């Protein structure tokens, strides 16, 4: 874990981390008088699992929203795959290959699990509307390719038995999993997870941790995640950004930030499970 | 069969056809409401505007002729050509798509995230604006619309149903135009269902109807989908306008009749396409039958209020409509 500046590094468990995939430079985000993010810079490297942690209201979700285009920062630059990204709408960011889940879950409640995941593939569908409506050869092939990909993800996340269930009827933990499935269906370069394990019981958390590691391992997906559970963060992530009151107070490996005095202070007296 | 019952059936059949038109207008409302939460008061005026434009294009009318003449002292009214019906319908469709884009670009894009009541007010403004534009563009005289649809009583139906009754029954009297309207409406609805279930854009449309945030996160452009649904609603309005125009001429009262779609929506639920159709048919049949059976006892003209009273009864006993989801207040 030494030369992180240019060519990437090798993790403790022997995974090769590549160059910079996404870089945030001096980001500042304000809501009226509230400064949600104050002049924060950090990068995300190809293939790594990057965690963003911090007490409630620290600005973690805001940061994820900036990355995914839901919020537009007043100051700073966002670089992705070597290019500076101009102001973009969320759907444009999604089309760049950045998928996400939400802290409060945003699913299509009226659709089945399968249909929900299928929407994740909308950007991989090219056939014209008419061709699809009339089910012509190419469109049909495309549809079955998309189906295959979706089935793969369904198997991967072990949700075969609920594929036809309307999402609105699922328990919370499964909804979180379906949301992950939909994000994965887009085959993203970068996957953003906002508290993927919040509100889950221990067993569900273990499942989710395993899925996140497997996604990173098998698909090589770069992941940035927000998590409150320190144990989980330490287990999962390669590097951690710590935020407090909109400022970055720590950045490094789990071990490094755990020893960081500012981080310890920020977490003192703040109740976390 | 007793002749009275047969007459009742005939009345109901005729009502069914009126209902098809109500259903078409209601369908336009539902499309926009589902995708954007906007209750589009101008849907009826859109039907009027589409029909006016269609007639204008077919007859080679110069748009804004009065305005042009007033400013430049010219006396132009017509280009001097006539456009075949199918081509004119295609051109009118393009006009409705442009209209959809303009509405999105210049009105609703600036109102994203506003209260529903504000969006509703905007559509009221839009309705009057569009009515004025229609007037200015094409003139306010009543126009006949003839796109070549079969019209007049169907003798075939009459002859083949005459055996149902006795000596004094000559068979059902049904306008061919009504049958055509029903068939066209059925095809239109089937087309919309196929579109929304099996195409990329249809999927995106359903996604937007369900959750905006989630739709954005999978790369759907909300404004594109809104232009799309307004275009579809515009096309549905055009179809309704053609049917209505062919039946009773293109005139400005069309936008008022279209308000009958309101009780239809209360019956069918604001977010249900099957609801719009069934609701339209129920109101169409209901008001004709009611007039036939009860009308004579109360002095007639029940068609003016029947739909609204029925809707009111529904509001009290089943506020979510026939097909809407049950509204349960979360506490
Ligand atoms: N859309 C918004 N409008 C106004 N203020 C906002 C908005 N989003 C976030 N904020 C404010 O920005 C600050 C940071 O919020 P944010 O949601 O990013 O925190 P967080 O670190 O994700 O917290 P939590 O752990 O509770 O999810 C808070 O003060 C919040 O009130
Ligand atoms: Mg948050």
Coordinates of C-alpha atoms and ligand atoms in Angstrom, one line a residue:
Chain A
X1 CA 0.0 0.0 0.0
X2 CA 2.7 2.5 -0.8
X3 CA 2.7 4.0 -4.3
X4 CA -0.8 5.1 -4.5
X5 CA -0.1 8.2 -6.5
X6 CA 0.2 7.0 -10.1
X7 CA -0.1 3.4 -11.1
X8 CA -2.4 2.0 -8.4
X9 CA -1.5 -0.5 -5.7
X10 CA -1.9 -4.1 -4.5
X11 CA -4.2 -4.7 -1.5
X12 CA -3.5 -6.8 1.5
X13 CA -5.5 -9.7 0.0
X14 CA -3.5 -9.4 -3.2
X15 CA -6.0 -7.6 -5.5
X16 CA -4.6 -5.2 -8.0
X17 CA -6.0 -1.8 -7.8
X18 CA -5.7 0.3 -11.0
X19 CA -5.3 4.0 -11.8
X20 CA -7.7 6.8 -10.9
X21 CA -11.3 6.2 -12.1
X22 CA -13.0 9.1 -10.5
X23 CA -11.6 12.2 -8.9
X24 CA -13.4 14.9 -6.9
X25 CA -11.5 18.1 -6.7
X26 CA -12.3 20.8 -4.1
X27 CA -16.0 20.1 -4.1
X28 CA -18.2 22.5 -2.2
X29 CA -22.0 22.1 -2.0
X30 CA -24.4 24.5 -0.3
X31 CA -28.1 24.4 0.4
X32 CA -28.9 28.0 1.1
X33 CA -27.0 28.7 4.3
X34 CA -26.1 25.0 5.0
X35 CA -22.8 23.9 3.7
X36 CA -23.2 20.2 3.1
X37 CA -19.7 19.7 1.6
X38 CA -16.8 21.9 2.3
X39 CA -13.9 21.9 -0.2
X40 CA -13.4 18.1 -0.3
X41 CA -11.0 16.3 -2.6
X42 CA -10.5 12.5 -3.0
X43 CA -10.2 9.9 -5.7
X44 CA -11.6 6.5 -6.4
X45 CA -9.4 3.9 -8.1
X46 CA -10.3 1.3 -10.6
X47 CA -11.3 -1.9 -8.9
X48 CA -11.3 -0.7 -5.4
X49 CA -13.9 -0.6 -2.7
X50 CA -14.0 2.9 -1.3
X51 CA -16.0 3.7 1.8
X52 CA -17.3 7.1 2.9
X53 CA -18.1 7.2 6.6
X54 CA -19.0 9.9 9.1
X55 CA -21.6 10.8 11.7
X56 CA -25.2 11.7 10.8
X57 CA -25.5 14.8 8.6
X58 CA -21.8 14.7 7.8
X59 CA -22.6 15.1 4.1
X60 CA -22.0 11.5 2.9
X61 CA -25.2 11.2 0.9
X62 CA -24.7 14.6 -0.5
X63 CA -21.3 13.5 -1.8
X64 CA -22.8 10.4 -3.5
X65 CA -25.5 12.7 -5.0
X66 CA -22.8 14.9 -6.4
X67 CA -21.0 11.9 -8.0
X68 CA -24.3 10.6 -9.5
X69 CA -25.4 14.1 -10.7
X70 CA -28.4 14.4 -8.4
X71 CA -26.8 17.5 -6.8
X72 CA -24.7 20.0 -8.7
X73 CA -21.9 21.4 -6.5
X74 CA -21.3 25.2 -6.5
X75 CA -17.6 24.7 -6.7
X76 CA -15.1 22.1 -7.7
X77 CA -14.4 19.7 -10.5
X78 CA -15.5 16.1 -11.1
X79 CA -13.2 14.0 -13.2
X80 CA -14.3 10.6 -14.6
X81 CA -12.1 8.3 -16.6
X82 CA -9.6 11.0 -17.3
X83 CA -12.1 13.6 -18.5
X84 CA -13.5 16.6 -16.6
X85 CA -17.3 16.1 -16.4
X86 CA -19.3 19.2 -17.1
X87 CA -22.6 19.8 -15.3
X88 CA -24.7 16.7 -16.0
X89 CA -28.2 15.5 -15.3
X90 CA -28.5 12.3 -13.3
X91 CA -29.7 10.3 -16.3
X92 CA -26.6 11.4 -18.3
X93 CA -24.3 10.3 -15.5
X94 CA -26.1 6.9 -15.4
X95 CA -25.4 6.6 -19.1
X96 CA -21.7 7.1 -18.4
X97 CA -21.7 3.8 -16.5
X98 CA -22.3 5.0 -12.9
X99 CA -25.1 3.1 -11.2
X100 CA -26.4 3.7 -7.7
X101 CA -28.7 2.7 -4.9
X102 CA -30.5 5.1 -2.5
X103 CA -30.4 5.4 1.3
X104 CA -34.2 5.3 1.3
X105 CA -34.6 2.8 -1.5
X106 CA -36.0 4.0 -4.8
X107 CA -37.6 1.0 -6.6
X108 CA -40.5 0.8 -9.0
X109 CA -43.0 -0.5 -6.4
X110 CA -45.6 -1.4 -8.9
X111 CA -43.4 -3.6 -11.0
X112 CA -42.2 -7.2 -10.5
X113 CA -38.7 -7.8 -9.3
X114 CA -37.8 -9.0 -12.8
X115 CA -39.1 -5.8 -14.4
X116 CA -37.3 -3.7 -11.9
X117 CA -34.0 -5.3 -12.7
X118 CA -34.8 -5.1 -16.4
X119 CA -35.1 -1.3 -16.2
X120 CA -31.4 -1.4 -15.2
X121 CA -30.7 -2.6 -18.8
X122 CA -32.5 0.2 -20.6
X123 CA -29.3 1.8 -21.6
X124 CA -28.1 -1.5 -23.2
X125 CA -31.2 -1.6 -25.4
X126 CA -30.6 -0.1 -28.8
X127 CA -33.3 -1.5 -31.1
X128 CA -35.8 1.0 -32.4
X129 CA -39.2 1.2 -30.8
X130 CA -41.0 -0.2 -33.8
X131 CA -38.6 -3.2 -34.2
X132 CA -39.1 -4.1 -30.6
X133 CA -42.9 -3.7 -30.8
X134 CA -43.0 -6.0 -33.8
X135 CA -40.4 -8.4 -32.3
X136 CA -38.1 -8.5 -35.3
X137 CA -35.0 -10.7 -35.3
X138 CA -32.4 -8.2 -34.0
X139 CA -34.7 -6.9 -31.4
X140 CA -35.5 -10.3 -30.3
X141 CA -31.9 -11.3 -30.0
X142 CA -31.2 -8.2 -28.0
X143 CA -34.1 -8.9 -25.7
X144 CA -32.9 -12.4 -24.9
X145 CA -29.4 -11.1 -24.3
X146 CA -30.7 -8.7 -21.8
X147 CA -32.8 -11.4 -20.3
X148 CA -29.8 -13.6 -19.9
X149 CA -27.8 -10.9 -18.2
X150 CA -30.6 -10.2 -15.8
X151 CA -31.0 -13.9 -15.0
X152 CA -27.3 -14.1 -14.2
X153 CA -27.7 -11.3 -11.7
X154 CA -30.8 -12.8 -10.2
X155 CA -28.9 -16.1 -9.7
X156 CA -25.9 -14.2 -8.4
X157 CA -27.9 -12.4 -5.7
X158 CA -30.0 -15.5 -4.9
X159 CA -33.4 -14.0 -5.6
X160 CA -34.8 -16.5 -8.0
X161 CA -37.7 -17.3 -5.8
X162 CA -39.1 -13.8 -5.9
X163 CA -38.5 -12.9 -9.5
X164 CA -42.2 -12.5 -10.2
X165 CA -43.2 -10.8 -7.0
X166 CA -44.3 -7.1 -7.1
X167 CA -41.5 -5.2 -5.3
X168 CA -44.0 -3.4 -3.1
X169 CA -44.7 -6.6 -1.3
X170 CA -41.1 -7.4 -0.4
X171 CA -39.6 -7.0 3.1
X172 CA -37.1 -4.2 3.5
X173 CA -34.0 -6.4 3.3
X174 CA -35.0 -8.0 0.0
X175 CA -35.9 -4.6 -1.4
X176 CA -32.3 -3.5 -0.8
X177 CA -31.1 -6.5 -2.6
X178 CA -33.4 -5.9 -5.6
X179 CA -32.1 -2.3 -5.8
X180 CA -28.6 -3.6 -5.9
X181 CA -29.6 -6.1 -8.6
X182 CA -31.0 -3.3 -10.7
X183 CA -27.9 -1.2 -10.4
X184 CA -25.8 -4.3 -11.3
X185 CA -27.9 -5.0 -14.4
X186 CA -26.5 -1.8 -15.9
X187 CA -23.0 -3.3 -15.8
X188 CA -21.7 -0.1 -14.3
X189 CA -18.0 1.0 -14.2
X190 CA -18.7 2.5 -10.9
X191 CA -21.3 1.4 -8.4
X192 CA -22.5 3.8 -5.6
X193 CA -24.2 2.3 -2.6
X194 CA -25.8 4.6 0.0
X195 CA -26.0 2.6 3.3
X196 CA -26.6 -0.8 1.6
X197 CA -26.9 -2.5 5.0
X198 CA -28.9 0.0 7.0
X199 CA -31.8 -1.5 8.8
X200 CA -30.7 -5.1 8.2
X201 CA -30.3 -7.8 10.7
X202 CA -27.0 -9.5 11.2
X203 CA -27.6 -12.3 8.8
X204 CA -28.8 -10.0 6.0
X205 CA -25.8 -7.8 6.6
X206 CA -23.5 -10.8 6.2
X207 CA -25.2 -11.7 2.9
X208 CA -24.9 -8.2 1.6
X209 CA -21.3 -7.9 2.6
X210 CA -20.6 -11.1 0.7
X211 CA -22.5 -9.9 -2.4
X212 CA -20.5 -6.6 -2.4
X213 CA -17.2 -8.4 -2.2
X214 CA -18.3 -10.9 -4.9
X215 CA -19.4 -8.1 -7.2
X216 CA -16.1 -6.4 -6.9
X217 CA -14.2 -9.7 -7.3
X218 CA -16.1 -11.3 -10.1
X219 CA -17.2 -8.3 -12.2
X220 CA -14.3 -6.1 -11.3
X221 CA -16.7 -3.3 -10.5
X222 CA -15.4 -0.3 -8.6
X223 CA -17.6 0.4 -5.6
X224 CA -18.0 3.5 -3.5
X225 CA -20.2 2.9 -0.4
X226 CA -21.5 4.7 2.6
X227 CA -21.8 2.7 5.7
X228 CA -22.4 3.4 9.4
X229 CA -21.4 0.0 10.8
X230 CA -17.6 0.3 11.4
X231 CA -17.0 -3.4 11.5
X232 CA -18.5 -3.8 8.1
X233 CA -16.5 -0.8 6.7
X234 CA -13.2 -2.2 8.1
X235 CA -13.9 -5.6 6.6
X236 CA -15.1 -4.5 3.2
X237 CA -13.2 -1.4 2.1
X238 CA -9.7 -0.8 0.7
X239 CA -9.7 2.9 1.5
X240 CA -11.9 5.1 3.6
X241 CA -12.9 8.8 3.4
X242 CA -14.1 10.2 6.7
X243 CA -16.4 13.2 6.7
X244 CA -17.6 15.3 9.6
X245 CA -19.8 18.5 9.3
X246 CA -19.1 18.6 5.5
X247 CA -15.3 18.4 5.9
X248 CA -12.9 15.6 5.1
X249 CA -11.2 14.7 8.3
X250 CA -9.5 11.5 7.3
X251 CA -8.5 9.5 4.2
X252 CA -6.6 6.2 4.0
X253 CA -6.7 2.5 4.7
X254 CA -9.1 1.3 7.4
X255 CA -6.2 0.9 9.8
X256 CA -4.9 4.4 9.1
X257 CA -8.2 6.1 9.7
X258 CA -8.9 4.1 12.8
X259 CA -5.8 5.5 14.3
X260 CA -6.5 9.0 13.2
X261 CA -7.1 11.3 16.2
X262 CA -9.6 13.6 14.3
X263 CA -11.6 10.6 13.4
X264 CA -11.7 9.2 16.9
X265 CA -12.8 12.6 18.2
X266 CA -15.6 12.9 15.6
X267 CA -16.9 9.5 16.6
X268 CA -16.7 10.0 20.4
X269 CA -20.0 10.4 22.0
X270 CA -21.8 9.7 18.8
X271 CA -23.9 6.6 19.2
X272 CA -23.4 4.0 16.4
X273 CA -24.1 0.4 16.3
Chain B
X1 CA -88.4 -10.1 -27.6
X2 CA -90.6 -7.1 -26.6
X3 CA -89.9 -4.1 -28.7
X4 CA -89.3 -1.8 -25.6
X5 CA -86.4 -3.9 -24.5
X6 CA -84.9 -3.9 -28.0
X7 CA -85.2 -0.1 -28.1
X8 CA -83.4 -0.1 -24.7
X9 CA -80.6 -2.2 -26.2
X10 CA -80.3 0.1 -29.1
X11 CA -80.0 3.1 -26.8
X12 CA -77.4 1.3 -24.8
X13 CA -75.5 0.4 -28.0
X14 CA -75.5 4.1 -29.1
X15 CA -74.4 5.0 -25.6
X16 CA -71.5 2.6 -25.9
X17 CA -70.3 4.6 -28.9
X18 CA -70.5 8.0 -27.1
X19 CA -68.7 6.3 -24.3
X20 CA -65.8 5.4 -26.6
X21 CA -65.2 9.1 -27.2
X22 CA -65.3 9.9 -23.5
X23 CA -62.9 7.1 -23.0
X24 CA -60.5 8.4 -25.6
X25 CA -60.3 11.8 -23.9
X26 CA -60.0 10.2 -20.5
X27 CA -57.2 8.1 -21.8
X28 CA -55.2 11.2 -22.7
X29 CA -55.7 12.5 -19.2
X30 CA -54.5 9.2 -17.7
X31 CA -51.3 9.0 -19.8
X32 CA -50.1 12.4 -18.7
X33 CA -51.2 12.1 -15.1
X34 CA -49.5 8.7 -14.6
X35 CA -46.2 9.9 -16.0
X36 CA -46.0 13.3 -14.5
X37 CA -48.7 13.8 -11.9
X38 CA -50.0 16.6 -14.0
X39 CA -53.8 16.8 -14.3
X40 CA -54.0 18.2 -17.8
X41 CA -57.1 20.3 -18.0
X42 CA -56.3 21.2 -21.6
X43 CA -56.7 17.6 -22.9
X44 CA -60.1 18.5 -24.3
X45 CA -58.8 21.7 -26.0
X46 CA -56.0 19.6 -27.4
X47 CA -58.6 17.4 -29.1
X48 CA -60.2 20.6 -30.5
X49 CA -56.9 22.0 -31.6
X50 CA -55.9 18.8 -33.3
X51 CA -59.2 18.6 -35.2
X52 CA -59.0 22.3 -36.2
X53 CA -55.4 21.8 -37.4
X54 CA -56.4 18.7 -39.3
X55 CA -59.2 20.4 -41.1
X56 CA -57.0 23.4 -41.8
X57 CA -54.3 21.3 -43.3
X58 CA -56.7 19.2 -45.4
X59 CA -58.4 22.3 -46.8
X60 CA -55.1 24.1 -47.5
X61 CA -56.1 26.9 -45.1
X62 CA -53.4 29.5 -44.4
X63 CA -52.6 29.5 -40.7
X64 CA -53.1 32.9 -39.0
X65 CA -54.7 34.2 -42.1
X66 CA -56.7 36.8 -40.3
X67 CA -53.7 38.1 -38.5
X68 CA -51.6 38.2 -41.6
X69 CA -54.3 40.0 -43.5
X70 CA -54.9 42.5 -40.8
X71 CA -51.2 43.3 -40.6
X72 CA -50.3 43.3 -44.2
X73 CA -53.6 44.3 -45.7
X74 CA -53.6 41.1 -47.8
X75 CA -56.5 38.9 -48.6
X76 CA -55.1 35.4 -48.5
X77 CA -57.1 32.6 -47.0
X78 CA -56.2 29.4 -48.8
X79 CA -53.1 28.0 -50.4
X80 CA -55.3 26.7 -53.1
X81 CA -54.5 23.0 -52.6
X82 CA -56.0 20.2 -50.7
X83 CA -54.1 17.6 -48.7
X84 CA -55.2 14.0 -48.7
X85 CA -56.6 12.9 -45.3
X86 CA -53.8 10.4 -44.4
X87 CA -51.0 12.9 -45.1
X88 CA -52.9 15.6 -43.2
X89 CA -53.3 13.2 -40.2
X90 CA -49.5 12.6 -40.3
X91 CA -48.8 16.3 -40.5
X92 CA -51.2 17.0 -37.6
X93 CA -49.4 14.3 -35.6
X94 CA -46.2 16.2 -36.2
X95 CA -47.8 19.4 -35.0
X96 CA -49.0 17.7 -31.8
X97 CA -45.5 16.4 -31.2
X98 CA -44.1 19.9 -31.6
X99 CA -46.8 21.1 -29.3
X100 CA -45.7 18.5 -26.7
X101 CA -42.1 19.6 -27.0
X102 CA -43.1 23.3 -26.6
X103 CA -45.2 22.6 -23.6
X104 CA -42.4 20.7 -21.9
X105 CA -39.7 23.2 -22.9
X106 CA -41.5 26.4 -22.1
X107 CA -43.9 25.5 -19.3
X108 CA -43.3 22.3 -17.3
X109 CA -39.5 22.4 -17.4
X110 CA -39.7 25.5 -15.3
X111 CA -42.2 24.0 -12.9
X112 CA -40.4 20.8 -11.9
X113 CA -41.0 20.0 -8.3
X114 CA -43.9 22.4 -7.9
X115 CA -47.2 21.6 -6.1
X116 CA -49.7 19.6 -8.1
X117 CA -52.2 22.5 -7.8
X118 CA -49.7 24.9 -9.5
X119 CA -49.2 22.4 -12.4
X120 CA -53.0 22.1 -12.7
X121 CA -53.3 25.9 -12.9
X122 CA -50.7 25.9 -15.5
X123 CA -52.7 23.5 -17.6
X124 CA -55.8 25.7 -17.2
X125 CA -53.8 28.6 -18.6
X126 CA -52.6 26.3 -21.3
X127 CA -56.1 25.3 -22.2
X128 CA -57.3 28.9 -22.7
X129 CA -54.1 29.8 -24.5
X130 CA -54.4 26.9 -26.9
X131 CA -58.0 27.7 -27.5
X132 CA -57.0 31.2 -28.4
X133 CA -54.2 30.0 -30.7
X134 CA -56.6 27.6 -32.4
X135 CA -59.0 30.4 -33.0
X136 CA -56.3 32.7 -34.3
X137 CA -54.7 30.1 -36.5
X138 CA -57.7 28.5 -38.1
X139 CA -60.7 30.8 -37.4
X140 CA -63.6 30.2 -35.2
X141 CA -66.3 29.1 -37.7
X142 CA -67.7 25.6 -37.4
X143 CA -66.0 23.3 -39.8
X144 CA -67.0 20.0 -41.3
X145 CA -64.4 17.3 -41.0
X146 CA -64.5 14.5 -43.5
X147 CA -61.6 12.2 -43.5
X148 CA -63.5 9.6 -45.5
X149 CA -64.8 7.5 -42.6
X150 CA -68.0 5.6 -43.4
X151 CA -71.1 7.5 -42.0
X152 CA -74.8 7.1 -41.8
X153 CA -77.0 4.2 -40.6
X154 CA -75.6 0.7 -41.2
X155 CA -78.3 -1.1 -43.2
X156 CA -76.4 -4.3 -42.7
X157 CA -76.8 -4.1 -39.0
X158 CA -80.4 -3.1 -39.3
X159 CA -81.3 -5.9 -41.7
X160 CA -79.5 -8.6 -39.7
X161 CA -81.0 -7.6 -36.4
X162 CA -84.6 -7.1 -37.5
X163 CA -85.5 -10.7 -36.8
X164 CA -84.9 -10.1 -33.1
X165 CA -88.2 -8.3 -32.7
X166 CA -91.7 -8.5 -34.1
X167 CA -93.5 -6.8 -37.0
X168 CA -92.9 -3.3 -35.7
X169 CA -89.1 -3.7 -35.1
X170 CA -86.9 -2.9 -38.1
X171 CA -83.5 -3.7 -36.5
X172 CA -81.0 -1.7 -34.6
X173 CA -80.3 1.7 -35.9
X174 CA -76.5 2.3 -35.5
X175 CA -74.3 4.8 -37.2
X176 CA -71.4 3.3 -39.1
X177 CA -69.2 6.1 -37.8
X178 CA -69.8 4.9 -34.3
X179 CA -68.7 1.4 -35.2
X180 CA -65.6 2.8 -36.8
X181 CA -64.8 4.9 -33.8
X182 CA -65.1 1.9 -31.5
X183 CA -62.8 -0.2 -33.7
X184 CA -60.2 2.6 -34.1
X185 CA -60.3 3.2 -30.3
X186 CA -59.7 -0.5 -29.7
X187 CA -56.8 -0.6 -32.0
X188 CA -55.4 2.6 -30.5
X189 CA -55.6 1.2 -27.0
X190 CA -54.1 -2.2 -28.0
X191 CA -51.3 -0.2 -29.7
X192 CA -50.6 1.8 -26.5
X193 CA -50.6 -1.4 -24.4
X194 CA -48.1 -3.1 -26.6
X195 CA -46.0 0.0 -26.7
X196 CA -45.9 0.4 -23.0
X197 CA -45.3 -3.3 -22.2
X198 CA -42.9 -4.4 -24.9
X199 CA -40.7 -1.5 -26.0
X200 CA -37.7 0.3 -24.5
X201 CA -39.5 3.6 -24.4
X202 CA -42.6 2.0 -23.0
X203 CA -40.6 0.5 -20.2
X204 CA -39.1 3.8 -19.5
X205 CA -42.5 5.4 -19.5
X206 CA -43.8 2.9 -16.9
X207 CA -40.7 3.5 -14.8
X208 CA -41.2 7.2 -14.8
X209 CA -44.8 6.7 -13.9
X210 CA -43.7 4.7 -10.9
X211 CA -40.8 6.6 -9.4
X212 CA -38.9 9.6 -10.8
X213 CA -35.8 9.2 -8.7
X214 CA -35.4 5.6 -9.6
X215 CA -36.0 6.3 -13.2
X216 CA -33.2 8.9 -13.3
X217 CA -30.8 6.5 -11.6
X218 CA -31.2 4.0 -14.4
X219 CA -30.5 6.6 -17.1
X220 CA -34.0 7.7 -18.1
X221 CA -34.4 11.3 -19.2
X222 CA -37.6 12.6 -17.5
X223 CA -38.1 15.4 -20.0
X224 CA -37.8 13.1 -22.9
X225 CA -40.5 10.8 -21.4
X226 CA -42.7 13.8 -20.7
X227 CA -42.5 15.0 -24.3
X228 CA -43.3 11.4 -25.3
X229 CA -46.4 11.1 -23.1
X230 CA -47.6 14.6 -24.2
X231 CA -47.1 13.5 -27.8
X232 CA -49.0 10.3 -27.2
X233 CA -51.8 12.3 -25.4
X234 CA -51.8 14.7 -28.4
X235 CA -52.2 11.8 -30.8
X236 CA -55.0 10.3 -28.7
X237 CA -56.6 13.8 -28.7
X238 CA -56.3 13.9 -32.5
X239 CA -58.1 10.6 -32.8
X240 CA -60.8 11.8 -30.4
X241 CA -61.0 15.0 -32.3
X242 CA -61.4 13.2 -35.7
X243 CA -64.3 11.1 -34.4
X244 CA -66.0 13.9 -32.6
X245 CA -65.5 16.3 -35.5
X246 CA -66.8 13.8 -38.0
X247 CA -69.9 13.3 -35.9
X248 CA -70.8 16.8 -35.0
X249 CA -68.5 19.2 -36.8
X250 CA -65.4 20.8 -35.4
X251 CA -66.5 23.5 -33.1
X252 CA -65.3 25.1 -30.0
X253 CA -67.9 23.4 -27.8
X254 CA -65.8 20.2 -28.3
X255 CA -63.5 21.3 -25.5
X256 CA -66.5 21.5 -23.2
X257 CA -67.9 18.1 -24.1
X258 CA -64.5 16.8 -23.4
X259 CA -64.9 17.8 -19.7
X260 CA -67.2 14.8 -19.5
X261 CA -63.9 13.0 -19.2
X262 CA -63.7 14.3 -15.6
X263 CA -66.6 12.1 -14.2
X264 CA -65.2 9.3 -16.3
X265 CA -61.9 9.6 -14.5
X266 CA -63.6 9.7 -11.1
X267 CA -65.3 6.5 -12.0
X268 CA -62.3 4.7 -13.5
X269 CA -59.5 6.1 -11.3
X270 CA -57.0 8.7 -12.5
X271 CA -54.2 6.3 -13.0
X272 CA -55.8 3.4 -14.7
X273 CA -56.0 2.9 -18.5
X274 CA -58.6 0.1 -18.3
X275 CA -60.4 2.4 -15.8
X276 CA -60.6 5.2 -18.4
X277 CA -62.0 2.9 -21.0
X278 CA -64.5 1.1 -18.7
X279 CA -65.4 4.4 -17.1
X280 CA -66.0 6.0 -20.4
X281 CA -68.3 3.2 -21.6
X282 CA -70.3 3.2 -18.3
X283 CA -70.9 6.9 -18.5
X284 CA -71.8 6.7 -22.2
X285 CA -74.2 3.9 -21.8
X286 CA -75.5 5.1 -18.4
X287 CA -76.4 8.6 -19.5
X288 CA -78.2 7.4 -22.6
X289 CA -80.1 4.6 -20.8
X290 CA -81.0 7.0 -17.9
X291 CA -82.3 9.5 -20.4
X292 CA -84.3 6.8 -22.1
X293 CA -85.8 5.3 -19.0
X294 CA -86.0 8.0 -16.4
X295 CA -85.7 11.1 -18.6
X296 CA -89.3 11.3 -19.7
X297 CA -90.4 11.2 -16.0
X298 CA -88.2 14.2 -14.9
X299 CA -88.6 16.3 -18.0
X300 CA -85.5 15.1 -19.9
X301 CA -82.1 16.7 -20.4
X302 CA -80.6 14.4 -17.8
X303 CA -77.6 13.9 -20.0
X304 CA -76.2 17.2 -18.8
X305 CA -75.9 16.1 -15.2
X306 CA -76.1 12.3 -15.0
X307 CA -72.4 11.7 -15.4
X308 CA -71.5 14.2 -12.7
X309 CA -74.0 12.8 -10.2
X310 CA -72.8 9.3 -10.9
X311 CA -69.2 10.4 -10.3
X312 CA -70.3 12.1 -7.1
X313 CA -71.8 8.9 -5.8
X314 CA -68.6 7.1 -6.7
X315 CA -66.5 9.8 -4.9
X316 CA -68.5 9.1 -1.7
X317 CA -68.4 5.3 -1.8
X318 CA -65.3 4.4 -3.7
X319 CA -63.0 7.5 -4.0
X320 CA -60.2 5.6 -5.6
X321 CA -62.4 4.7 -8.6
X322 CA -63.2 1.3 -10.1
X323 CA -59.6 0.4 -10.8
X324 CA -57.5 2.8 -8.7
X325 CA -55.6 1.4 -5.8
X326 CA -57.2 1.6 -2.4
X327 CA -56.1 4.7 -0.6
X328 CA -55.1 3.9 2.9
X329 CA -53.9 6.8 5.0
X330 CA -50.6 5.9 6.7
X331 CA -50.4 6.8 10.3
Ligands
LIG1 N1 -31.8 18.4 -0.7 C1 -31.4 19.1 0.4 N2 -31.8 20.3 0.7 C2 -31.4 20.9 1.8 N3 -30.5 20.4 2.6 C3 -30.0 19.2 2.4 C4 -30.4 18.5 1.2 N4 -29.7 17.3 1.2 C5 -28.9 17.3 2.3 N5 -29.1 18.5 3.0 C6 -28.3 18.9 4.2 O1 -27.0 18.6 4.0 C7 -26.4 18.1 5.2 C8 -25.7 16.7 4.9 O2 -26.8 15.8 4.6 P1 -26.5 14.3 4.1 O3 -27.8 13.7 3.8 O4 -25.5 14.4 3.0 O5 -25.8 13.7 5.3 P2 -25.4 12.2 5.6 O6 -24.0 12.2 5.9 O7 -25.8 11.3 4.4 O8 -26.3 11.8 6.8 P3 -27.0 10.4 7.3 O9 -26.0 9.6 7.9 O10 -28.0 10.9 8.2 O11 -27.6 9.8 6.0 C9 -27.5 18.0 6.2 O12 -27.4 19.1 7.0 C10 -28.7 18.0 5.4 O13 -29.8 18.6 6.1
LIG2 MG1 -27.1 9.8 4.1

